[in-house]
Amino acid sequence: MASPAFDDKQERMMSDAPPAHYVVKIQSLSLLSKHSLDKYETRVFQAGGYKWNLVLYPNGNKSKNVKEHVSLYLSMAETSSLPSGWEVHALVRFFLLDQDKDSYLIIQDSMRKEWRFHRMKLECGFDQLMPLKTFSDVQNGYLMDDTCVFGAEVFVTREKSTGKGENLLMIKDAISQKHTWKVDNFSKLGMEFSESKVFIAGSQKWKLRLYPDGKGSGAGAFVSLYLALANVDTLPAGTKVFAEFSLRIMDQLQGRHYSGKANHWFSPSSPESGWARFLSHATFYYPNMGTLVKDTCMVDAEVTVLGVVNAL
């Protein structure tokens, strides 16, 4: 029999007993590679109160630059329903059937360490479970008639679901979106503020909000102008959106527009940003300024979403 070579991070032993939690038998293994299936994921199984599946790379996990080895991992499945901040520690044992001796080679962490699973690490295992040369040698009994049998046991030792976290995604090559709002019958608006139709920028919903008689420090003497998240009530808890934006009131006569530029972390607790003193009434209502023509005002916005925070 060929002398097997293994990763020194592994502890190995033999057992006549099959794995307690899951077994997968693969027939015509070579056809996986023939059909460009570099990875095989088993169906979901339960162990220790959680759901798992096995992920097998018969010719090595190329994403980790593994060559000439079998890669095998245990992955947590269906985790979206788990509470915030969940964490699971488990002792994991992989099994490989020696079909010639009808016994199982058990492979586990050499220090018998618990593997730690959490939302940012759903998968643990061995990049180099076994050299392909050893696995494919018929004398070792692991691959016979192009058939092999793998398995796993998962013993959950510790678990927790306390604490909270967040994930910040900064957006590379963010795309700016423009929106123009025509405000007709300006003198008849009558309400404290007027809102534009909802528009989309960076997969978020937005609206413009204009206060003809001003807001806050601009009340009574200025036009106030703001950008606001339009779907605050339906945003998942913990969501924040970092956006750069520019707002303009258009000069419809001479093209000398009045603009402001800023950035802001938008969230349910801070859903809008803009300027209380965007443009004075003296300027806005002056006949030759072009900001109010035939009782119509034109507002232009450009929004770039640069980052999004979601709760973990």
Short mmCIF file of C-alpha atoms in Angstrom, two decimals:
data_model
loop_
_atom_site.label_atom_id
_atom_site.label_comp_id
_atom_site.label_asym_id
_atom_site.label_seq_id
_atom_site.Cartn_x
_atom_site.Cartn_y
_atom_site.Cartn_z
CA MET A 1 0.00 0.00 0.00
CA ALA A 2 1.21 3.51 -0.85
CA SER A 3 2.31 5.60 2.07
CA PRO A 4 -0.25 8.41 2.56
CA ALA A 5 0.90 12.00 3.05
CA PHE A 6 -1.24 14.41 5.02
CA ASP A 7 -1.35 17.98 6.25
CA ASP A 8 0.36 18.18 9.66
CA LYS A 9 -2.56 20.28 10.92
CA GLN A 10 -4.69 17.15 10.80
CA GLU A 11 -5.17 14.34 13.29
CA ARG A 12 -6.08 11.01 11.67
CA MET A 13 -7.54 7.78 12.99
CA MET A 14 -9.49 4.81 11.68
CA SER A 15 -12.97 3.71 12.72
CA ASP A 16 -15.43 1.02 11.68
CA ALA A 17 -18.37 3.26 12.59
CA PRO A 18 -19.84 5.51 9.88
CA PRO A 19 -20.27 9.26 10.52
CA ALA A 20 -23.21 10.07 12.78
CA HIS A 21 -24.50 13.10 10.91
CA TYR A 22 -24.00 12.91 7.15
CA VAL A 23 -22.64 10.72 4.36
CA VAL A 24 -22.29 11.54 0.67
CA LYS A 25 -21.48 8.88 -1.92
CA ILE A 26 -20.20 10.17 -5.26
CA GLN A 27 -20.25 7.86 -8.27
CA SER A 28 -18.43 8.67 -11.52
CA LEU A 29 -16.42 11.32 -9.69
CA SER A 30 -14.30 12.08 -12.77
CA LEU A 31 -17.38 13.35 -14.62
CA LEU A 32 -17.50 16.37 -12.28
CA SER A 33 -14.27 17.67 -13.78
CA LYS A 34 -15.30 16.63 -17.27
CA HIS A 35 -18.38 18.85 -16.97
CA SER A 36 -16.37 21.72 -15.37
CA LEU A 37 -17.94 21.18 -11.94
CA ASP A 38 -14.98 22.16 -9.77
CA LYS A 39 -17.11 22.26 -6.62
CA TYR A 40 -19.88 20.08 -5.24
CA GLU A 41 -22.17 21.16 -2.39
CA THR A 42 -24.28 18.56 -0.63
CA ARG A 43 -27.84 19.15 0.41
CA VAL A 44 -28.45 20.63 3.84
CA PHE A 45 -28.35 18.42 6.93
CA GLN A 46 -28.96 19.17 10.62
CA ALA A 47 -26.57 18.67 13.52
CA GLY A 48 -26.39 20.32 16.93
CA GLY A 49 -29.50 22.38 16.24
CA TYR A 50 -28.09 24.06 13.14
CA LYS A 51 -28.09 23.44 9.40
CA TRP A 52 -24.97 22.57 7.43
CA ASN A 53 -23.69 21.24 4.16
CA LEU A 54 -20.41 19.81 2.89
CA VAL A 55 -18.47 21.59 0.15
CA LEU A 56 -16.07 19.40 -1.83
CA TYR A 57 -13.43 20.45 -4.35
CA PRO A 58 -12.22 17.12 -5.84
CA ASN A 59 -9.26 18.77 -7.56
CA GLY A 60 -8.53 21.48 -5.00
CA ASN A 61 -10.03 24.87 -4.19
CA LYS A 62 -8.70 27.01 -7.03
CA SER A 63 -9.89 30.23 -5.36
CA LYS A 64 -7.26 29.52 -2.67
CA ASN A 65 -4.69 28.38 -5.25
CA VAL A 66 -4.84 24.78 -4.01
CA LYS A 67 -3.31 22.27 -6.41
CA GLU A 68 -2.93 18.49 -6.41
CA HIS A 69 -5.11 18.10 -3.29
CA VAL A 70 -8.70 17.39 -2.36
CA SER A 71 -10.31 20.31 -0.46
CA LEU A 72 -13.24 19.74 1.91
CA TYR A 73 -15.22 22.21 4.03
CA LEU A 74 -18.19 22.35 6.36
CA SER A 75 -20.48 25.30 5.68
CA MET A 76 -23.34 26.71 7.77
CA ALA A 77 -26.59 26.95 5.82
CA GLU A 78 -29.80 28.96 6.13
CA THR A 79 -28.35 31.43 8.64
CA SER A 80 -30.59 34.40 7.77
CA SER A 81 -33.06 33.48 10.52
CA LEU A 82 -30.40 33.36 13.25
CA PRO A 83 -30.42 36.25 15.77
CA SER A 84 -28.07 39.21 15.55
CA GLY A 85 -24.51 38.56 16.63
CA TRP A 86 -24.79 34.76 16.49
CA GLU A 87 -21.67 32.64 16.88
CA VAL A 88 -21.32 28.86 16.92
CA HIS A 89 -18.31 26.78 18.02
CA ALA A 90 -18.16 23.16 16.89
CA LEU A 91 -15.87 20.15 16.89
CA VAL A 92 -15.86 18.80 13.34
CA ARG A 93 -14.69 15.44 12.05
CA PHE A 94 -14.51 14.54 8.36
CA PHE A 95 -14.77 10.92 7.20
CA LEU A 96 -13.42 9.17 4.11
CA LEU A 97 -14.34 5.56 3.47
CA ASP A 98 -11.60 3.02 2.77
CA GLN A 99 -13.78 0.83 0.55
CA ASP A 100 -11.24 -1.98 0.51
CA LYS A 101 -11.23 -2.39 4.31
CA ASP A 102 -14.79 -1.12 4.91
CA SER A 103 -13.52 1.32 7.52
CA TYR A 104 -13.40 5.09 7.75
CA LEU A 105 -10.43 7.40 7.90
CA ILE A 106 -11.37 10.21 10.33
CA ILE A 107 -9.70 13.58 9.81
CA GLN A 108 -9.95 16.41 12.31
CA ASP A 109 -7.97 19.37 13.63
CA SER A 110 -4.68 18.11 15.08
CA MET A 111 -5.19 20.17 18.23
CA ARG A 112 -8.86 19.15 18.41
CA LYS A 113 -9.72 22.82 18.34
CA GLU A 114 -13.25 24.05 18.00
CA TRP A 115 -14.06 25.70 14.72
CA ARG A 116 -15.76 29.09 15.05
CA PHE A 117 -18.61 29.96 12.69
CA HIS A 118 -20.22 33.40 12.46
CA ARG A 119 -21.87 35.65 9.89
CA MET A 120 -18.56 36.64 8.33
CA LYS A 121 -17.11 33.13 8.41
CA LEU A 122 -19.68 30.54 7.39
CA GLU A 123 -17.20 27.93 6.19
CA CYS A 124 -14.33 25.98 7.80
CA GLY A 125 -12.35 23.01 6.63
CA PHE A 126 -9.14 21.77 5.05
CA ASP A 127 -7.69 23.32 1.92
CA GLN A 128 -5.45 20.26 1.65
CA LEU A 129 -7.51 17.40 3.01
CA MET A 130 -5.46 14.83 1.11
CA PRO A 131 -3.00 14.77 -1.82
CA LEU A 132 -4.74 13.76 -5.06
CA LYS A 133 -2.04 11.15 -5.62
CA THR A 134 -2.91 9.49 -2.31
CA PHE A 135 -6.67 9.85 -2.81
CA SER A 136 -6.58 8.42 -6.35
CA ASP A 137 -4.32 5.45 -5.58
CA VAL A 138 -6.65 2.46 -5.70
CA GLN A 139 -4.46 0.65 -3.15
CA ASN A 140 -5.62 3.12 -0.51
CA GLY A 141 -9.27 2.29 -1.14
CA TYR A 142 -10.56 5.87 -1.09
CA LEU A 143 -11.41 6.01 -4.81
CA MET A 144 -12.51 2.74 -6.36
CA ASP A 145 -14.40 2.32 -9.63
CA ASP A 146 -14.49 6.14 -9.77
CA THR A 147 -16.59 6.13 -6.56
CA CYS A 148 -15.85 7.67 -3.18
CA VAL A 149 -17.66 8.25 0.12
CA PHE A 150 -17.22 11.30 2.37
CA GLY A 151 -18.94 12.16 5.63
CA ALA A 152 -19.00 14.49 8.61
CA GLU A 153 -19.83 14.74 12.28
CA VAL A 154 -20.55 18.11 13.88
CA PHE A 155 -20.66 18.56 17.65
CA VAL A 156 -21.71 22.05 18.74
CA THR A 157 -19.83 22.99 21.92
CA ARG A 158 -20.61 26.68 22.40
CA GLU A 159 -23.03 29.17 20.95
CA LYS A 160 -24.09 32.75 21.52
CA SER A 161 -26.33 35.34 19.95
CA THR A 162 -25.53 38.42 22.00
CA GLY A 163 -24.05 41.63 20.70
CA LYS A 164 -24.63 43.58 17.52
CA GLY A 165 -22.53 44.57 14.56
CA GLU A 166 -22.54 46.34 11.25
CA ASN A 167 -21.12 45.97 7.78
CA LEU A 168 -19.84 49.03 5.88
CA LEU A 169 -19.66 48.69 2.11
CA MET A 170 -17.87 51.53 0.35
CA ILE A 171 -18.85 51.62 -3.30
CA LYS A 172 -16.11 51.54 -5.90
CA ASP A 173 -16.76 53.51 -9.08
CA ALA A 174 -19.99 54.94 -7.67
CA ILE A 175 -22.35 56.33 -10.32
CA SER A 176 -24.01 59.74 -10.01
CA GLN A 177 -27.72 60.06 -10.73
CA LYS A 178 -29.42 63.30 -11.75
CA HIS A 179 -32.99 64.39 -11.20
CA THR A 180 -34.83 67.53 -12.30
CA TRP A 181 -37.94 68.75 -10.53
CA LYS A 182 -40.28 71.30 -12.10
CA VAL A 183 -42.22 73.14 -9.39
CA ASP A 184 -45.32 74.68 -11.01
CA ASN A 185 -47.72 77.19 -9.43
CA PHE A 186 -45.11 78.15 -6.89
CA SER A 187 -47.15 80.98 -5.40
CA LYS A 188 -50.02 78.61 -4.71
CA LEU A 189 -48.09 75.85 -2.93
CA GLY A 190 -49.61 76.91 0.38
CA MET A 191 -48.05 74.06 2.39
CA GLU A 192 -45.04 74.25 4.71
CA PHE A 193 -43.02 72.32 2.14
CA SER A 194 -43.39 70.64 -1.23
CA GLU A 195 -41.85 67.28 -2.21
CA SER A 196 -40.67 65.99 -5.55
CA LYS A 197 -41.53 62.60 -6.95
CA VAL A 198 -39.37 59.75 -5.66
CA PHE A 199 -36.25 58.99 -7.71
CA ILE A 200 -33.56 56.31 -7.49
CA ALA A 201 -29.85 56.85 -6.89
CA GLY A 202 -27.43 54.17 -5.71
CA SER A 203 -30.29 51.66 -5.25
CA GLN A 204 -31.85 54.02 -2.68
CA LYS A 205 -35.06 56.02 -2.94
CA TRP A 206 -34.82 59.79 -2.62
CA LYS A 207 -36.95 62.92 -2.83
CA LEU A 208 -36.33 66.65 -2.81
CA ARG A 209 -38.02 68.84 -0.24
CA LEU A 210 -38.50 72.58 -0.76
CA TYR A 211 -39.71 75.06 1.89
CA PRO A 212 -40.96 78.24 0.09
CA ASP A 213 -41.04 80.26 3.34
CA GLY A 214 -37.93 78.69 4.79
CA LYS A 215 -37.20 76.33 7.65
CA GLY A 216 -35.31 76.80 10.91
CA SER A 217 -32.82 79.64 10.64
CA GLY A 218 -34.15 80.43 7.14
CA ALA A 219 -37.78 80.84 8.18
CA GLY A 220 -39.46 83.93 6.75
CA ALA A 221 -36.54 85.18 4.64
CA PHE A 222 -35.14 82.25 2.65
CA VAL A 223 -36.10 79.35 0.43
CA SER A 224 -34.89 76.14 2.14
CA LEU A 225 -33.91 73.09 0.06
CA TYR A 226 -33.16 69.52 1.20
CA LEU A 227 -32.42 66.03 -0.07
CA ALA A 228 -34.22 63.29 1.89
CA LEU A 229 -34.41 59.50 1.97
CA ALA A 230 -37.87 58.56 0.74
CA ASN A 231 -38.17 55.10 2.29
CA VAL A 232 -37.11 55.75 5.89
CA ASP A 233 -40.02 53.74 7.34
CA THR A 234 -39.07 50.59 5.42
CA LEU A 235 -35.28 50.72 5.84
CA PRO A 236 -33.87 47.74 7.78
CA ALA A 237 -32.75 48.62 11.29
CA GLY A 238 -29.18 49.85 11.43
CA THR A 239 -29.05 51.06 7.83
CA LYS A 240 -27.08 54.21 7.00
CA VAL A 241 -26.35 55.67 3.56
CA PHE A 242 -23.38 57.92 2.86
CA ALA A 243 -24.07 60.16 -0.14
CA GLU A 244 -22.49 63.14 -1.83
CA PHE A 245 -25.01 65.48 -3.41
CA SER A 246 -25.45 68.82 -5.08
CA LEU A 247 -28.72 70.78 -5.29
CA ARG A 248 -29.43 73.68 -7.64
CA ILE A 249 -32.19 76.18 -8.20
CA MET A 250 -31.97 76.96 -11.89
CA ASP A 251 -31.65 80.42 -13.42
CA GLN A 252 -34.06 79.91 -16.31
CA LEU A 253 -33.07 83.16 -18.04
CA GLN A 254 -29.29 83.46 -17.96
CA GLY A 255 -28.08 80.04 -16.75
CA ARG A 256 -26.45 81.42 -13.58
CA HIS A 257 -27.63 78.66 -11.28
CA TYR A 258 -27.59 78.75 -7.48
CA SER A 259 -26.11 75.57 -6.03
CA GLY A 260 -24.87 73.87 -2.91
CA LYS A 261 -22.78 70.71 -2.50
CA ALA A 262 -22.40 68.50 0.58
CA ASN A 263 -22.18 64.94 1.87
CA HIS A 264 -24.14 63.32 4.65
CA TRP A 265 -24.80 60.03 6.45
CA PHE A 266 -28.53 59.52 5.84
CA SER A 267 -30.40 57.27 8.27
CA PRO A 268 -33.83 56.95 9.94
CA SER A 269 -32.59 59.30 12.68
CA SER A 270 -31.13 61.77 10.17
CA PRO A 271 -33.17 61.34 6.99
CA GLU A 272 -32.49 64.68 5.28
CA SER A 273 -29.70 67.13 4.61
CA GLY A 274 -29.55 70.47 2.89
CA TRP A 275 -29.68 74.19 3.52
CA ALA A 276 -32.10 76.23 5.63
CA ARG A 277 -30.78 79.40 3.93
CA PHE A 278 -30.37 78.08 0.40
CA LEU A 279 -31.51 81.27 -1.38
CA SER A 280 -32.84 84.52 0.06
CA HIS A 281 -36.34 85.66 -0.83
CA ALA A 282 -34.86 88.93 -2.05
CA THR A 283 -32.86 87.06 -4.69
CA PHE A 284 -35.37 84.32 -5.44
CA TYR A 285 -38.30 86.65 -6.12
CA TYR A 286 -36.35 89.36 -7.98
CA PRO A 287 -37.91 89.42 -11.49
CA ASN A 288 -34.68 89.37 -13.51
CA MET A 289 -32.94 86.58 -11.55
CA GLY A 290 -34.64 83.77 -13.53
CA THR A 291 -35.28 81.61 -10.48
CA LEU A 292 -39.04 82.04 -10.68
CA VAL A 293 -40.40 82.36 -14.22
CA LYS A 294 -44.14 82.27 -14.92
CA ASP A 295 -44.62 81.02 -11.36
CA THR A 296 -42.38 78.02 -12.10
CA CYS A 297 -39.18 77.04 -10.29
CA MET A 298 -36.71 74.42 -11.60
CA VAL A 299 -34.72 72.37 -9.10
CA ASP A 300 -31.88 70.07 -10.12
CA ALA A 301 -30.21 67.36 -8.00
CA GLU A 302 -27.21 65.10 -8.47
CA VAL A 303 -26.74 62.26 -5.96
CA THR A 304 -23.86 59.78 -5.60
CA VAL A 305 -24.14 57.01 -3.02
CA LEU A 306 -20.60 56.32 -1.76
CA GLY A 307 -21.27 53.84 1.04
CA VAL A 308 -23.95 51.82 2.79
CA VAL A 309 -23.97 50.42 6.34
CA ASN A 310 -26.17 47.42 7.18
CA ALA A 311 -26.61 45.69 10.51
CA LEU A 312 -25.00 42.27 10.99
#
